[in-house]
Structures are given as C-alpha cells and as structure tokens.
mmCIF file of C-alpha atoms in Angstrom:
data_model
loop_
_atom_site.group_PDB
_atom_site.id
_atom_site.type_symbol
_atom_site.label_atom_id
_atom_site.label_comp_id
_atom_site.label_asym_id
_atom_site.label_seq_id
_atom_site.Cartn_x
_atom_site.Cartn_y
_atom_site.Cartn_z
ATOM 1 C CA MET A 69 -7.718 14.755 -6.117
ATOM 2 C CA GLY A 70 -8.551 11.548 -4.563
ATOM 3 C CA LYS A 71 -5.946 9.034 -3.190
ATOM 4 C CA VAL A 72 -6.254 5.856 -1.871
ATOM 5 C CA ILE A 73 -3.670 3.767 0.220
ATOM 6 C CA GLY A 74 -3.781 -0.086 0.638
ATOM 7 C CA ARG A 75 -1.541 -2.252 2.971
ATOM 8 C CA PHE A 76 -0.959 -5.731 3.111
ATOM 9 C CA ASP A 77 0.756 -8.411 3.978
ATOM 10 C CA PRO A 78 2.453 -11.647 2.654
ATOM 11 C CA THR A 79 0.342 -14.378 2.212
ATOM 12 C CA PRO A 80 0.952 -16.569 5.277
ATOM 13 C CA SER A 81 0.801 -19.970 2.567
ATOM 14 C CA ARG A 82 4.069 -18.838 0.769
ATOM 15 C CA THR A 83 7.156 -18.389 1.362
ATOM 16 C CA LEU A 84 8.402 -14.469 1.759
ATOM 17 C CA GLU A 85 10.635 -14.708 -1.136
ATOM 18 C CA GLU A 86 8.097 -16.350 -3.078
ATOM 19 C CA CYS A 87 5.325 -13.561 -2.324
ATOM 20 C CA GLU A 88 7.884 -10.969 -3.207
ATOM 21 C CA ARG A 89 8.959 -12.406 -6.536
ATOM 22 C CA HIS A 90 4.936 -12.994 -7.299
ATOM 23 C CA TYR A 91 4.192 -9.372 -6.876
ATOM 24 C CA THR A 92 6.948 -7.726 -8.177
ATOM 25 C CA GLN A 93 7.375 -10.022 -11.101
ATOM 26 C CA VAL A 94 3.968 -11.477 -12.245
ATOM 27 C CA HIS A 95 1.290 -9.110 -10.387
ATOM 28 C CA VAL A 96 2.362 -5.258 -10.348
ATOM 29 C CA HIS A 97 2.751 -5.411 -14.359
ATOM 30 C CA MET A 98 -0.980 -7.154 -14.368
ATOM 31 C CA ALA A 99 -2.058 -4.133 -12.368
ATOM 32 C CA GLN A 100 0.093 -1.776 -14.443
ATOM 33 C CA ASP A 101 -1.494 -3.245 -17.598
ATOM 34 C CA LEU A 102 -5.119 -3.048 -15.970
ATOM 35 C CA LEU A 103 -4.566 0.712 -14.786
ATOM 36 C CA ARG A 104 -2.627 2.424 -17.867
ATOM 37 C CA PRO A 105 -5.887 2.727 -20.101
ATOM 38 C CA MET A 106 -7.912 4.069 -17.473
ATOM 39 C CA SER A 107 -7.936 8.267 -17.810
ATOM 40 C CA SER A 108 -9.267 8.752 -14.372
ATOM 41 C CA LEU A 109 -6.118 7.260 -12.430
ATOM 42 C CA ARG A 110 -3.143 10.145 -11.899
ATOM 43 C CA SER A 111 -0.413 7.288 -10.467
ATOM 44 C CA TYR A 112 0.351 4.431 -9.072
ATOM 45 C CA HIS A 113 3.163 3.461 -6.646
ATOM 46 C CA THR A 114 4.090 0.413 -4.919
ATOM 47 C CA ASN A 115 5.995 0.950 -1.409
ATOM 48 C CA ARG A 116 7.646 -1.993 0.560
ATOM 49 C CA ALA A 117 8.112 -1.495 3.935
ATOM 50 C CA VAL A 118 11.849 -2.026 4.818
ATOM 51 C CA ALA A 119 12.319 -0.667 8.420
ATOM 52 C CA GLN A 120 9.929 -0.071 11.254
ATOM 53 C CA ALA A 121 11.024 2.480 14.602
ATOM 54 C CA ASP A 122 12.337 0.593 17.388
ATOM 55 C CA VAL A 123 11.723 1.250 21.361
ATOM 56 C CA ASN A 124 15.785 2.159 21.158
ATOM 57 C CA GLY A 125 14.852 5.362 19.000
ATOM 58 C CA GLY A 126 16.218 3.338 15.615
ATOM 59 C CA TRP A 127 15.233 1.220 12.786
ATOM 60 C CA ARG A 128 16.039 -2.245 13.333
ATOM 61 C CA GLN A 129 12.336 -3.705 13.834
ATOM 62 C CA ARG A 130 10.861 -5.702 11.582
ATOM 63 C CA PRO A 131 7.663 -3.822 9.845
ATOM 64 C CA ARG A 132 4.515 -4.962 10.805
ATOM 65 C CA ALA A 133 3.378 -4.262 7.529
ATOM 66 C CA TRP A 134 4.925 -5.538 4.296
ATOM 67 C CA ARG A 135 3.941 -3.361 1.493
ATOM 68 C CA PHE A 136 1.885 -0.263 0.556
ATOM 69 C CA VAL A 137 0.046 0.846 -2.532
ATOM 70 C CA VAL A 138 -0.886 4.725 -3.627
ATOM 71 C CA LEU A 139 -3.175 5.494 -6.311
ATOM 72 C CA ARG A 140 -3.656 9.045 -7.251
ATOM 73 C CA PHE A 141 -7.447 9.600 -9.337
ATOM 74 C CA ALA A 142 -8.858 12.560 -11.200
ATOM 75 C CA PRO A 143 -11.377 14.417 -8.808
ATOM 76 C CA GLY A 144 -14.636 12.654 -8.142
ATOM 77 C CA GLU A 145 -13.076 9.145 -10.562
ATOM 78 C CA THR A 146 -12.503 6.311 -8.480
ATOM 79 C CA LEU A 147 -11.042 2.485 -9.210
ATOM 80 C CA ALA A 148 -13.141 1.343 -12.340
ATOM 81 C CA PHE A 149 -12.917 -2.268 -13.135
ATOM 82 C CA THR A 150 -14.816 -4.301 -15.149
ATOM 83 C CA ALA A 151 -16.399 -7.414 -13.587
ATOM 84 C CA GLU A 152 -13.660 -9.733 -15.006
ATOM 85 C CA GLN A 153 -10.622 -7.437 -14.313
ATOM 86 C CA SER A 154 -11.507 -7.525 -10.820
ATOM 87 C CA GLU A 155 -12.241 -11.239 -10.715
ATOM 88 C CA MET A 156 -8.917 -11.571 -12.030
ATOM 89 C CA VAL A 157 -6.974 -9.276 -9.720
ATOM 90 C CA ALA A 158 -8.798 -11.452 -6.797
ATOM 91 C CA GLN A 159 -7.749 -14.535 -7.936
ATOM 92 C CA ASP A 160 -4.237 -13.222 -8.232
ATOM 93 C CA HIS A 161 -4.179 -11.782 -4.524
ATOM 94 C CA VAL A 162 -4.141 -15.340 -3.509
ATOM 95 C CA ASN A 163 -0.681 -15.727 -4.796
ATOM 96 C CA CYS A 164 0.948 -13.210 -2.960
ATOM 97 C CA LEU A 165 -1.388 -10.683 -0.660
ATOM 98 C CA TYR A 166 -2.562 -10.863 2.581
ATOM 99 C CA ARG A 167 -4.876 -9.019 4.832
ATOM 100 C CA LEU A 168 -5.404 -6.202 1.995
ATOM 101 C CA ARG A 169 -6.583 -3.591 3.349
ATOM 102 C CA SER A 170 -7.204 0.195 1.921
ATOM 103 C CA CYS A 171 -8.547 3.520 2.699
ATOM 104 C CA GLU A 172 -9.506 6.988 0.898
ATOM 105 C CA VAL A 173 -7.331 9.821 2.299
ATOM 106 C CA GLU A 174 -7.296 13.286 1.554
ATOM 107 C CA GLU A 175 -3.680 15.005 1.017
ATOM 108 C CA THR A 176 -2.778 18.231 2.347
ATOM 109 C CA VAL A 177 0.845 19.468 0.692
ATOM 110 C CA LEU A 178 2.164 22.047 3.347
ATOM 111 C CA LEU A 179 5.757 21.911 2.024
ATOM 112 C CA ASP A 180 7.294 20.621 -1.140
ATOM 113 C CA ARG A 181 11.074 20.474 -1.391
ATOM 114 C CA LEU A 182 10.950 17.661 -3.852
ATOM 115 C CA ASP A 183 12.234 20.116 -7.138
ATOM 116 C CA GLY A 184 15.149 19.082 -8.924
ATOM 117 C CA GLN A 185 15.648 16.055 -6.406
ATOM 118 C CA LEU A 186 17.118 12.658 -7.968
ATOM 119 C CA THR A 187 16.208 10.071 -4.713
ATOM 120 C CA LEU A 188 13.671 10.353 -2.032
ATOM 121 C CA SER A 189 13.580 8.883 0.733
ATOM 122 C CA LYS A 190 9.899 7.700 2.004
ATOM 123 C CA PHE A 191 8.160 7.567 5.691
ATOM 124 C CA MET A 192 4.685 6.060 6.373
ATOM 125 C CA ILE A 193 3.272 6.595 9.670
ATOM 126 C CA GLU A 194 0.344 4.213 10.167
ATOM 127 C CA ALA A 195 -2.253 4.391 13.280
ATOM 128 C CA ASP A 196 -4.366 1.938 14.050
ATOM 129 C CA ARG A 197 -7.173 3.585 15.549
ATOM 130 C CA ASP A 198 -9.124 1.424 18.334
ATOM 131 C CA PRO A 199 -12.987 2.763 18.283
ATOM 132 C CA SER A 200 -12.975 1.386 21.523
ATOM 133 C CA LEU A 201 -10.603 3.896 23.007
ATOM 134 C CA ASP A 202 -12.917 7.140 21.893
ATOM 135 C CA ARG A 203 -13.688 7.619 25.598
ATOM 136 C CA ASP A 204 -13.139 9.881 28.573
ATOM 137 C CA GLU A 205 -11.683 7.415 30.784
ATOM 138 C CA ALA A 206 -9.474 7.776 33.500
ATOM 139 C CA TRP A 207 -6.644 5.226 33.290
#
C-alpha cells in the first residue's frame, strides 16, 4: 500500500485562528469531496500538532509543525486530480497553508495493539535530514 505524509504550517498572512477555521470548515470538506470518488484512495487523515518534546523531558514546547495529512493508496496508485481540481486545491491553499511538504513513505507495522480500542494517542517523529551532514567528519 502506498502512503504519503504531508506537513504544513499556517499561512503567515492570516492569524492561526483564521487558518484553523478555514482549514477545518472549508479545506477539509473540499478535500473530502474531491477524494471520496477516488477508488485508489484507501484513507485520508488530518492531524494537528498540539505539543512538541521539550528539553526538560516534557511536552510543553510549541510544535514546529502545524498540521500533518496522511493519505494511503492502493498498491501502485497515487493521487489523481484533474487539472481543474489541482488548480482549485492550489487556489484554496493560499487561504490557510504555507510551506507544504510531502513525502512518500513505506509503512511497516511491527506490532498492532489497536484491536478493540476506542481512543488513540498519536506521536509523529519528524527528522529533517541535512545532506551536508552525511560526511564522516570529526567535530
């Protein structure tokens, strides 16, 4: 199964509250309407970052990211918007999204203990790898 994770910040041209309102009340509904007919799409999940690990071992630091989106596709499939749909999504992004980054990932489930659970806590580990650090150098 194919999987894509997107990460984005709120647009700096609007307040966080304005971005949050537009994203949850307009953008997500538009995305659902566009994605629902796609038989290749298996799931679409949006996630808001609420805390980040801090130097004291707690979760009080303001997150660097604002939101993440996770899309899962049937094997060999990808997002298939028409040109018009792509333009509509791009036009809407300026209302709430900034610094949109996405990457394809390979998912491996080593242990699944979710069977029968009604709630779930999610954790995302984000590593921004700097290619200039891929050298064997003494510090």
